[in-house]
């Protein structure tokens, strides 16, 4: 039905290779989110699935059909654009029905589908308006409505909410989640927004410079990243990386000396012992760092900046050094810039990366 | 508050004191054309200048009509201009669309060649064109010769290409996803959005054809196929010209253009400045 499978899909614009052999299997009904830094190829990959960009190499299947060279209109997909892309000279009804009308769909069925989409998205009272007479949120609902009337197997979204203000974004996010639940269709969604990715996705695909770095559930990417890039990209504020050096390995635990933090020693679970002296990077999420009293596996640092957000505060230290550190602190406290705090590294939460960024398990 | 509005008023008065005489100065020749068109030749050439129209407009028109079948030449001009405008709008917008939207080998070259033709003075082109059309094809004094050669219009192609390039590509992508054919996208999405530009281009093309003198002068010297400006111009060589009649002809040639321009001005400005400000 609505499964999507990419096999060695790559894309070049002239001499520039933008997507490097992507392999990905998306299940029918799954909600998959593409994330990655700007320019990494998220939109390009999505547009290749849509058929708006040709596929230079590799193959693409939607359902059990090979669609590598099929026209966008015949792929059983629909797409919602960041710019909404509503036809400015048509009112909402005409916008919703345009594709169906042009393809000779029966008038009765067309108006039935338009009515259905309008009621799902609460557009009933706006049907006679032109796009310029709608608010941003209403425009985006029309754009989503236009994709619904096609009854596609796969919905594609390219940063659909990034033009909306924060409150509306939350509202529309919930609406999209509800839609996914109601329609049960496959959805592929590109976003910059961590929260959108974490809350909407069944699985997240992390892209970097045209490579798929990791595919997994939001929780898996958060707790068990495959490499330093994914670890740094997922989670906000981003994970701290402390430079260290391997020492002894006892009982499945690797001792690591944090050379940037007063040679504190942390013992992290690791199956394969590292040769003594191997440079490593120790990953520690801000929310896992513990402010406490001195002891083994702790170090002292000076706070540069404190951000109070209410329930949580972020303590920033070493902001001007090569090794900045962010510590999230729950509840009410009195830490101020200039204060010294003792930071503890819980060994079970820390993860290790080799110098080249690969994960050490 | 009060003194402020008075300054504004004074300033606007001063401005109008300059603008109004300038505008009148600009309108003077047009006004004198109307005045002369309604006077006897003897009055036109008399020493004392008349500033108010006389009552001989109809008589002058009859003289003009007797000298050359002016009504027919107007009909020729209108037919040529209308067909030329319609055909040129269709062709240039399709060419502009193709150049704006499709990536194909040699697209850049095609655009440069079209742009290049704009740098050639018309007088360089017109003689070879005349020889080709008149001698090689033997098409003197035909509708085809009057209408088709000027159709190749690089300005129109580039104008429409620019109009389509400035439209957000997402719109056309959305339509493709909707399964709409390329022709339907052009017809139902691109063209409606280009309406102000099409209106402006139509006016430019119509004026271009209506005022065209050199090409019709060369290619149609037969009385029955003359356009109005050419016919009017042909009178100047004669010894015994009815100048009142010539002026009537000028009025008849100018008036429709002024009317069109005044009516379409809104579109015209919208089309010319479209895209300048988002
Ligand atoms: N038509 C094109 N011609 C040449 N290069 C292109 C073209 N479209 C995209 N690229 C390049 O491909 C790369 C990926 O672009 P893409 O738009 O997919 O990035 P993205 O991940 O969607 O970025 P963003 O988050 O900013 O939207 C970029 O380096 C971009 O410069
Ligand atoms: Mg993008």
XYZ file of C-alpha atoms and ligand atoms in Angstrom:
671
model
C 0.000 0.000 0.000
C 1.692 3.178 1.176
C 5.132 1.841 1.894
C 8.086 3.714 0.446
C 11.423 2.181 -0.269
C 14.582 3.836 -1.506
C 17.458 1.785 -2.837
C 20.805 3.458 -3.443
C 19.056 6.687 -4.373
C 21.457 9.468 -5.276
C 21.201 12.881 -6.819
C 23.651 15.136 -8.608
C 23.109 18.676 -9.761
C 25.635 18.856 -12.554
C 28.952 17.906 -10.995
C 27.764 18.396 -7.431
C 26.562 15.265 -5.684
C 23.873 16.159 -3.181
C 22.443 12.791 -2.102
C 24.843 9.862 -1.769
C 23.124 6.523 -2.201
C 20.289 6.653 0.321
C 18.708 3.366 1.438
C 15.511 3.628 3.406
C 12.411 1.517 4.007
C 9.282 3.235 5.242
C 6.349 1.106 6.371
C 2.764 1.651 5.337
C 1.172 4.140 7.723
C 4.424 5.179 9.293
C 5.241 8.785 10.206
C 8.847 9.451 9.245
C 10.629 12.738 9.860
C 13.737 13.914 8.012
C 16.005 16.156 10.039
C 19.478 17.530 9.479
C 21.359 20.786 9.193
C 20.451 23.298 6.520
C 21.580 22.228 3.062
C 22.004 18.554 3.948
C 19.519 17.465 1.279
C 16.251 16.937 3.151
C 14.158 18.847 0.641
C 15.987 17.298 -2.272
C 15.325 13.788 -0.996
C 11.666 14.609 -0.386
C 11.316 16.160 -3.838
C 12.852 13.050 -5.356
C 10.218 10.938 -3.637
C 7.617 13.370 -4.962
C 9.031 13.176 -8.471
C 9.809 16.876 -8.674
C 13.517 16.109 -8.933
C 14.766 13.275 -11.069
C 16.627 10.398 -9.438
C 20.178 10.268 -10.792
C 20.848 6.709 -9.615
C 18.999 4.068 -7.655
C 15.369 3.106 -7.471
C 12.262 4.191 -5.639
C 9.208 2.101 -4.862
C 5.898 3.325 -3.517
C 3.664 0.485 -2.466
C 4.807 -2.380 -4.647
C 5.231 -0.175 -7.695
C 8.561 0.948 -9.120
C 8.079 4.700 -9.582
C 11.621 5.929 -10.248
C 10.567 7.452 -13.571
C 6.861 7.994 -12.945
C 5.322 11.479 -13.146
C 4.558 13.142 -9.779
C 0.820 13.049 -10.432
C 0.875 9.284 -10.925
C 2.831 8.317 -7.819
C -0.059 8.309 -5.388
C 1.582 11.024 -3.311
C 0.700 14.561 -2.329
C 2.845 17.331 -0.966
C 2.493 20.326 1.318
C 4.987 23.121 0.765
C 6.538 25.543 3.217
C 5.248 28.399 1.072
C 1.749 26.801 1.009
C 1.815 27.207 -2.802
C -1.885 28.000 -3.017
C -3.064 29.244 -6.407
C -3.527 32.958 -5.671
C -6.253 33.518 -8.264
C -8.508 30.680 -7.078
C -10.720 30.632 -4.016
C -10.458 27.864 -1.440
C -12.943 25.566 -3.187
C -11.155 25.982 -6.499
C -7.791 25.447 -4.852
C -8.993 22.215 -3.290
C -10.644 20.910 -6.436
C -8.206 22.127 -9.097
C -6.284 18.894 -9.551
C -9.407 16.756 -9.587
C -11.155 19.040 -12.086
C -8.178 19.103 -14.427
C -8.052 15.330 -14.378
C -11.673 14.979 -15.354
C -12.884 13.678 -12.023
C -16.678 13.523 -11.745
C -18.106 16.795 -10.431
C -20.208 15.071 -7.788
C -17.252 13.134 -6.422
C -15.044 16.221 -6.502
C -17.433 18.328 -4.462
C -17.949 15.413 -2.097
C -14.204 15.164 -1.487
C -13.847 18.929 -1.123
C -16.623 18.941 1.446
C -14.979 16.073 3.293
C -11.578 17.755 3.447
C -13.153 21.081 4.403
C -14.967 19.567 7.344
C -11.932 17.624 8.567
C -9.913 20.850 8.569
C -12.693 23.255 9.616
C -12.520 25.174 6.371
C -16.277 25.186 5.721
C -16.734 28.886 6.370
C -13.730 29.879 4.266
C -14.570 28.119 1.025
C -15.308 31.273 -0.967
C -12.208 33.179 0.113
C -9.074 33.845 -1.864
C -5.747 32.819 -0.315
C -4.809 36.429 0.356
C -7.908 36.727 2.552
C -6.696 33.931 4.841
C -4.347 33.904 7.815
C -1.154 31.870 7.710
C -2.667 29.008 9.672
C -5.772 28.926 7.489
C -3.621 28.918 4.362
C -1.666 25.973 5.659
C -4.906 24.132 6.421
C -6.063 24.732 2.851
C -2.726 23.416 1.594
C -3.174 20.304 3.721
C -6.764 20.031 2.497
C -5.561 20.128 -1.070
C -3.339 17.158 -0.359
C -6.143 15.259 1.371
C -8.608 15.461 -1.536
C -6.161 13.515 -3.664
C -6.527 10.544 -1.308
C -2.821 9.783 -1.595
C -1.039 6.782 -0.150
C 1.827 8.968 0.997
C 1.783 12.527 2.287
C 4.928 14.599 1.937
C 5.523 17.727 4.007
C 8.424 20.131 3.521
C 8.709 22.276 6.655
C 4.983 23.007 6.558
C 4.869 24.916 9.820
C 7.999 27.011 9.713
C 6.188 30.129 8.496
C 3.786 30.101 11.441
C 4.196 31.694 14.839
C 5.054 29.530 17.821
C 1.555 29.084 19.186
C -0.007 28.256 15.837
C 2.813 25.854 15.155
C 1.951 23.835 18.236
C -1.713 23.839 17.257
C -1.023 22.696 13.698
C 1.424 20.092 14.941
C -1.326 18.516 17.004
C -3.657 18.752 14.036
C -1.193 16.932 11.782
C -0.772 14.218 14.412
C -4.556 13.855 14.582
C -4.741 13.698 10.780
C -2.138 10.976 10.676
C -4.117 9.046 13.218
C -7.421 9.485 11.344
C -6.174 8.831 7.819
C -3.652 6.176 8.706
C -1.628 7.170 5.647
C 2.139 7.169 5.365
C 3.629 10.573 6.080
C 7.121 11.882 5.396
C 7.875 15.150 7.044
C 10.860 17.485 6.789
C 11.552 19.847 9.646
C 14.159 21.899 11.443
C 12.207 21.793 14.638
C 13.390 19.297 17.271
C 10.060 19.239 19.020
C 8.147 18.540 15.823
C 10.535 15.744 14.999
C 10.452 14.148 18.451
C 6.686 14.423 18.933
C 5.422 13.496 15.480
C 7.813 10.840 14.327
C 7.481 7.110 14.527
C 11.005 7.139 13.176
C 13.482 9.928 12.538
C 15.964 9.967 9.677
C 19.027 12.082 10.415
C 20.782 13.384 7.321
C 24.168 15.016 7.000
C 25.675 16.301 3.760
C 23.583 13.914 1.687
C 24.240 10.821 3.812
C 21.733 9.104 6.057
C 23.501 9.064 9.422
C 20.951 7.114 11.431
C 17.346 5.964 11.301
C 15.456 5.157 14.458
C 12.688 5.980 16.877
C 13.026 9.351 18.605
C 13.898 7.572 21.843
C 16.531 5.372 20.219
C 18.229 8.370 18.635
C 18.156 10.181 21.943
C 19.435 7.375 24.144
C 21.522 5.382 21.739
C 22.973 7.521 18.915
C 25.244 5.799 16.411
C 27.718 8.641 16.182
C 28.711 11.984 17.562
C 26.856 13.916 14.875
C 23.491 12.322 15.648
C 24.146 12.659 19.375
C 24.797 16.365 18.940
C 21.918 16.931 16.565
C 19.138 15.246 18.521
C 18.275 16.826 21.843
C 18.120 20.436 22.890
C 20.246 21.986 24.263
C 22.792 19.857 22.457
C 24.882 17.184 24.093
C 28.166 18.172 25.784
C 31.311 16.568 24.431
C 34.193 16.338 26.904
C 37.666 15.426 25.694
C 39.239 12.498 27.448
C 41.750 9.726 27.289
C 41.269 6.015 27.859
C 42.926 4.446 30.892
C 42.336 1.010 32.392
C 39.394 -1.299 31.591
C 37.933 -3.252 34.507
C 34.773 -5.398 34.655
C 33.344 -4.098 31.385
C 33.980 -0.531 32.435
C 36.382 1.784 30.685
C 38.110 4.398 32.791
C 38.279 7.758 31.022
C 40.316 10.734 32.189
C 38.633 14.019 31.332
C 41.703 16.036 30.452
C 39.715 19.205 29.877
C 38.037 19.018 33.284
C 40.813 18.696 35.837
C 41.537 15.031 35.060
C 38.333 13.747 36.611
C 38.028 10.000 36.070
C 34.729 8.479 34.860
C 34.117 4.766 34.380
C 31.807 4.164 31.431
C 30.346 0.813 30.385
C 32.226 -0.473 27.316
C 32.493 -4.029 26.021
C 35.810 -3.733 24.163
C 38.736 -2.317 26.153
C 40.514 0.645 24.609
C 44.301 0.851 24.561
C 45.480 3.169 27.280
C 45.973 6.699 25.951
C 43.354 6.465 23.176
C 41.739 9.885 22.730
C 37.969 9.749 23.197
C 35.072 12.124 23.470
C 32.619 11.650 26.318
C 29.049 12.634 25.539
C 26.899 13.928 28.346
C 23.471 15.468 27.878
C 22.880 18.693 29.827
C 19.867 17.122 31.546
C 22.010 14.192 32.741
C 24.810 16.262 34.285
C 24.335 16.446 38.046
C 25.220 19.386 40.215
C 26.319 18.047 43.556
C 29.182 17.622 45.998
C 32.777 16.620 45.224
C 33.602 12.946 44.840
C 34.820 10.456 42.260
C 33.688 11.231 38.720
C 33.053 14.905 39.427
C 34.786 18.106 38.481
C 34.474 21.767 39.389
C 33.647 24.478 36.906
C 32.754 28.173 36.921
C 29.379 29.340 35.647
C 29.522 32.014 32.917
C 25.822 32.494 32.249
C 22.603 31.239 33.813
C 19.349 31.011 31.851
C 16.263 30.646 34.029
C 13.367 29.099 32.140
C 11.115 28.415 35.109
C 11.068 24.720 35.840
C 14.541 24.296 34.354
C 17.661 26.473 34.282
C 20.656 26.133 32.026
C 24.096 26.778 33.457
C 26.718 27.639 30.826
C 30.403 27.318 31.554
C 33.574 27.352 29.517
C 31.732 29.343 26.869
C 34.953 30.831 25.520
C 36.967 27.602 25.615
C 37.077 24.740 23.146
C 34.978 22.721 25.524
C 31.795 24.576 26.444
C 29.530 22.846 28.928
C 25.823 23.174 29.519
C 24.190 21.802 32.640
C 20.417 21.657 33.004
C 19.225 22.103 36.538
C 15.710 21.313 37.693
C 13.744 23.268 40.239
C 14.552 26.434 42.137
C 18.152 27.197 42.995
C 20.408 30.173 43.595
C 23.279 29.574 41.182
C 24.659 32.759 39.672
C 27.211 33.653 37.046
C 30.669 33.481 38.618
C 29.730 30.729 41.074
C 31.716 27.515 41.232
C 29.704 24.317 40.889
C 30.628 20.693 41.168
C 29.369 18.688 38.180
C 28.964 14.948 38.424
C 28.964 12.616 35.406
C 26.599 9.650 35.937
C 28.543 6.783 34.320
C 25.374 5.085 33.019
C 24.263 8.159 31.106
C 27.621 8.993 29.546
C 28.486 7.598 26.115
C 31.827 7.395 24.370
C 32.899 8.359 20.878
C 36.162 7.678 19.091
C 38.182 10.588 17.729
C 36.489 10.175 14.319
C 33.029 10.503 15.874
C 31.993 6.841 15.736
C 30.218 5.451 18.741
C 32.110 3.159 21.112
C 29.768 0.660 22.681
C -1.702 70.766 13.287
C -3.375 73.615 11.455
C -0.161 75.297 10.363
C 1.123 71.964 9.208
C -1.827 71.382 6.918
C -1.387 74.934 5.598
C 2.251 74.205 4.673
C 1.132 71.096 2.879
C -1.470 73.096 0.995
C 1.041 75.798 0.031
C 3.533 73.255 -1.094
C 0.980 71.490 -3.244
C -0.096 74.852 -4.748
C 3.500 75.681 -5.637
C 3.960 72.265 -7.141
C 0.853 72.600 -9.255
C 1.945 76.049 -10.394
C 4.839 74.290 -12.090
C 3.143 71.087 -13.160
C 0.019 72.494 -14.741
C 1.759 74.786 -17.271
C 4.120 71.953 -18.168
C 1.215 69.611 -18.750
C -0.546 72.231 -20.862
C 2.625 72.751 -22.876
C 2.754 69.027 -23.532
C -0.898 68.959 -24.532
C -0.577 71.962 -26.845
C 0.454 70.091 -30.010
C -2.410 67.646 -29.524
C -4.798 70.488 -29.043
C -3.476 72.319 -32.121
C -3.909 69.123 -34.116
C -7.582 69.138 -33.225
C -7.823 72.869 -33.988
C -6.205 72.509 -37.400
C -8.298 69.457 -38.193
C -11.392 71.591 -38.015
C -10.220 74.588 -40.112
C -9.844 75.453 -43.754
C -6.320 75.274 -45.152
C -6.344 79.026 -45.719
C -7.096 79.575 -42.038
C -4.344 77.143 -40.997
C -1.745 79.127 -42.918
C -3.063 82.590 -42.074
C -0.850 84.831 -39.963
C -3.136 85.048 -36.991
C -3.100 81.891 -34.897
C -6.441 80.401 -33.991
C -6.610 78.564 -30.676
C -10.200 77.417 -30.865
C -11.531 74.657 -33.182
C -13.510 75.657 -36.233
C -16.447 73.789 -37.778
C -14.869 72.131 -40.842
C -13.957 68.775 -39.301
C -16.508 66.814 -41.328
C -15.635 68.582 -44.570
C -11.937 67.943 -43.992
C -12.696 64.316 -43.339
C -14.578 64.058 -46.630
C -11.634 65.589 -48.456
C -9.290 63.090 -46.864
C -11.608 60.221 -47.670
C -11.793 61.403 -51.292
C -8.042 61.661 -51.666
C -7.364 58.194 -50.296
C -9.864 55.696 -48.944
C -8.891 56.534 -45.384
C -11.556 54.394 -43.729
C -10.205 51.380 -45.517
C -6.640 52.098 -44.413
C -7.864 52.372 -40.829
C -9.558 48.992 -41.205
C -6.295 47.539 -42.525
C -4.410 49.035 -39.587
C -6.897 47.679 -37.067
C -6.943 44.194 -38.557
C -3.154 44.062 -38.706
C -2.753 45.382 -35.162
C -5.357 43.076 -33.646
C -4.097 39.897 -35.306
C -0.492 40.872 -34.685
C -1.152 41.583 -31.019
C -3.110 38.400 -30.418
C -0.654 36.184 -32.258
C 2.362 37.835 -30.702
C 0.998 37.565 -27.151
C 0.321 33.868 -27.669
C 3.716 33.169 -29.212
C 5.839 35.286 -26.897
C 4.155 33.983 -23.761
C 4.638 30.378 -24.864
C 8.269 31.036 -25.749
C 8.794 32.934 -22.493
C 7.230 30.063 -20.550
C 9.474 27.491 -22.174
C 12.574 29.573 -21.521
C 11.586 30.305 -17.952
C 10.468 26.888 -16.869
C 12.246 24.149 -18.773
C 15.897 23.299 -18.446
C 17.173 22.039 -21.774
C 20.496 21.969 -23.548
C 21.239 25.287 -25.190
C 18.684 27.276 -23.235
C 21.262 29.858 -22.256
C 22.366 30.142 -25.863
C 18.809 30.672 -27.063
C 18.276 33.414 -24.506
C 21.542 35.107 -25.475
C 20.631 35.016 -29.146
C 17.234 36.543 -28.447
C 18.848 39.158 -26.248
C 21.469 39.718 -28.946
C 18.883 40.562 -31.584
C 17.758 43.435 -29.411
C 21.127 45.085 -29.816
C 20.781 45.122 -33.612
C 19.284 48.378 -34.874
C 16.036 47.750 -36.701
C 17.398 49.453 -39.799
C 20.057 46.778 -40.109
C 17.424 44.079 -40.159
C 14.740 45.686 -42.211
C 16.461 45.730 -45.624
C 17.429 42.028 -45.685
C 14.003 41.253 -44.291
C 12.390 43.275 -47.043
C 14.450 41.603 -49.746
C 13.594 38.190 -48.359
C 9.877 38.800 -48.005
C 9.290 40.890 -51.107
C 11.724 39.434 -53.635
C 12.337 35.846 -52.482
C 8.853 35.060 -51.212
C 7.031 37.531 -53.435
C 4.710 38.536 -50.629
C 4.437 42.307 -51.168
C 1.022 43.734 -50.439
C -0.236 40.729 -48.516
C -1.646 40.358 -45.012
C 1.018 37.795 -44.232
C 3.801 40.213 -45.083
C 2.242 42.921 -42.947
C 1.637 40.706 -39.921
C 4.119 37.844 -39.773
C 7.624 39.332 -40.070
C 7.205 41.727 -37.108
C 5.879 38.817 -35.004
C 9.364 37.806 -34.034
C 9.523 39.980 -30.988
C 12.442 39.506 -28.621
C 11.189 42.141 -26.217
C 7.929 40.236 -25.721
C 9.690 36.916 -25.213
C 12.056 38.311 -22.613
C 9.265 40.254 -20.927
C 7.130 37.147 -20.525
C 10.100 35.004 -19.562
C 10.823 37.453 -16.783
C 7.176 37.437 -15.698
C 7.126 33.634 -15.443
C 10.539 33.419 -13.798
C 9.358 35.664 -11.002
C 6.401 33.448 -10.179
C 7.073 31.085 -7.253
C 8.084 27.697 -8.670
C 6.273 25.933 -5.816
C 2.967 26.802 -7.489
C 3.835 24.870 -10.601
C 5.323 22.037 -8.564
C 2.105 21.847 -6.552
C 0.133 21.607 -9.773
C 2.400 18.857 -11.089
C 1.838 16.916 -7.875
C -1.884 17.448 -8.432
C -1.418 15.576 -11.689
C -2.125 18.634 -13.822
C -0.574 18.519 -17.295
C 2.076 21.013 -18.369
C -0.292 22.612 -20.846
C -2.984 22.977 -18.185
C -0.455 24.483 -15.772
C 0.441 27.058 -18.396
C -3.164 27.736 -19.278
C -4.797 27.667 -15.821
C -2.049 28.713 -13.418
C 0.664 30.676 -15.201
C -1.393 32.732 -17.657
C -4.024 33.932 -15.154
C -1.242 35.027 -12.832
C 0.458 36.850 -15.693
C -2.653 38.876 -16.546
C -1.275 42.316 -15.672
C 1.867 41.551 -17.630
C -0.162 40.274 -20.587
C -2.265 43.443 -20.575
C 0.814 45.645 -20.519
C 2.452 43.627 -23.264
C -0.713 43.773 -25.384
C -0.778 47.555 -25.178
C 2.872 47.791 -26.099
C 2.426 45.411 -29.025
C -0.744 47.088 -30.252
C 0.898 50.513 -30.158
C 3.927 49.070 -31.860
C 1.854 47.758 -34.731
C -0.419 50.789 -34.927
C 2.513 53.197 -35.116
C 4.690 51.001 -37.302
C 5.665 52.993 -40.347
C 8.829 51.736 -41.973
C 7.898 48.103 -42.540
C 4.394 48.692 -43.951
C 5.806 51.514 -46.051
C 8.262 49.117 -47.651
C 6.084 46.060 -47.996
C 2.706 47.433 -48.995
C 2.610 50.219 -51.523
C -0.676 49.187 -53.044
C -3.474 51.557 -52.071
C -5.759 48.713 -50.987
C -3.237 47.273 -48.530
C -1.844 50.468 -47.036
C -1.998 50.995 -43.304
C -3.286 54.360 -42.134
C 0.060 55.980 -41.165
C 1.575 54.965 -44.485
C -1.411 56.276 -46.409
C -1.304 59.536 -44.518
C 2.421 59.825 -45.122
C 1.931 59.237 -48.825
C 0.034 62.527 -49.021
C 3.062 64.595 -48.081
C 4.670 64.188 -51.485
C 1.672 65.649 -53.303
C 1.554 69.292 -54.361
C -2.029 69.967 -53.509
C -2.503 68.517 -50.040
C -5.492 69.168 -47.858
C -3.710 69.910 -44.609
C -6.979 69.986 -42.744
C -7.583 66.470 -44.055
C -4.128 65.321 -42.945
C -4.861 66.702 -39.497
C -8.173 64.841 -39.360
C -6.259 61.691 -40.217
C -3.801 62.417 -37.431
C -6.616 62.932 -34.960
C -8.206 59.655 -35.995
C -4.901 57.853 -35.591
C -4.139 59.363 -32.207
C -7.505 59.319 -30.501
C -7.990 55.557 -30.112
C -4.515 55.217 -28.647
C -5.151 57.894 -26.073
C -8.431 56.277 -25.115
C -6.850 52.829 -24.826
C -4.002 54.202 -22.809
C -6.221 56.087 -20.403
C -8.460 53.072 -19.871
C -5.667 50.561 -19.524
C -3.273 52.785 -17.619
C -3.949 50.997 -14.373
C -3.068 47.615 -15.871
C -0.188 49.119 -17.690
C 1.489 50.488 -14.610
C 0.662 47.349 -12.639
C 2.261 45.188 -15.302
C 5.369 47.291 -15.732
C 6.053 47.517 -12.015
C 4.831 44.050 -11.047
C 7.421 42.235 -8.997
C 9.348 45.388 -8.270
C 7.904 45.353 -4.786
C 6.928 42.061 -3.269
N 18.513 23.070 -8.265
C 19.676 22.930 -7.619
N 20.853 23.076 -8.266
C 22.034 22.924 -7.624
N 22.152 22.629 -6.337
C 21.031 22.470 -5.623
C 19.740 22.613 -6.217
N 18.805 22.401 -5.254
C 19.495 22.142 -4.124
N 20.821 22.173 -4.335
C 21.873 21.908 -3.331
O 21.586 20.691 -2.723
C 21.881 20.725 -1.363
C 20.683 20.271 -0.568
O 19.652 21.185 -0.708
P 18.266 20.999 0.024
O 17.382 22.098 -0.415
O 17.797 19.615 -0.180
O 18.683 21.213 1.530
P 17.752 21.149 2.825
O 18.287 20.079 3.677
O 16.334 21.078 2.435
O 18.086 22.555 3.466
P 17.104 23.503 4.287
O 17.015 22.913 5.646
O 17.844 24.796 4.298
O 15.815 23.570 3.566
C 22.306 22.144 -1.041
O 23.688 22.168 -0.920
C 21.854 22.930 -2.223
O 22.742 23.975 -2.481
Mg 14.642 22.432 2.578
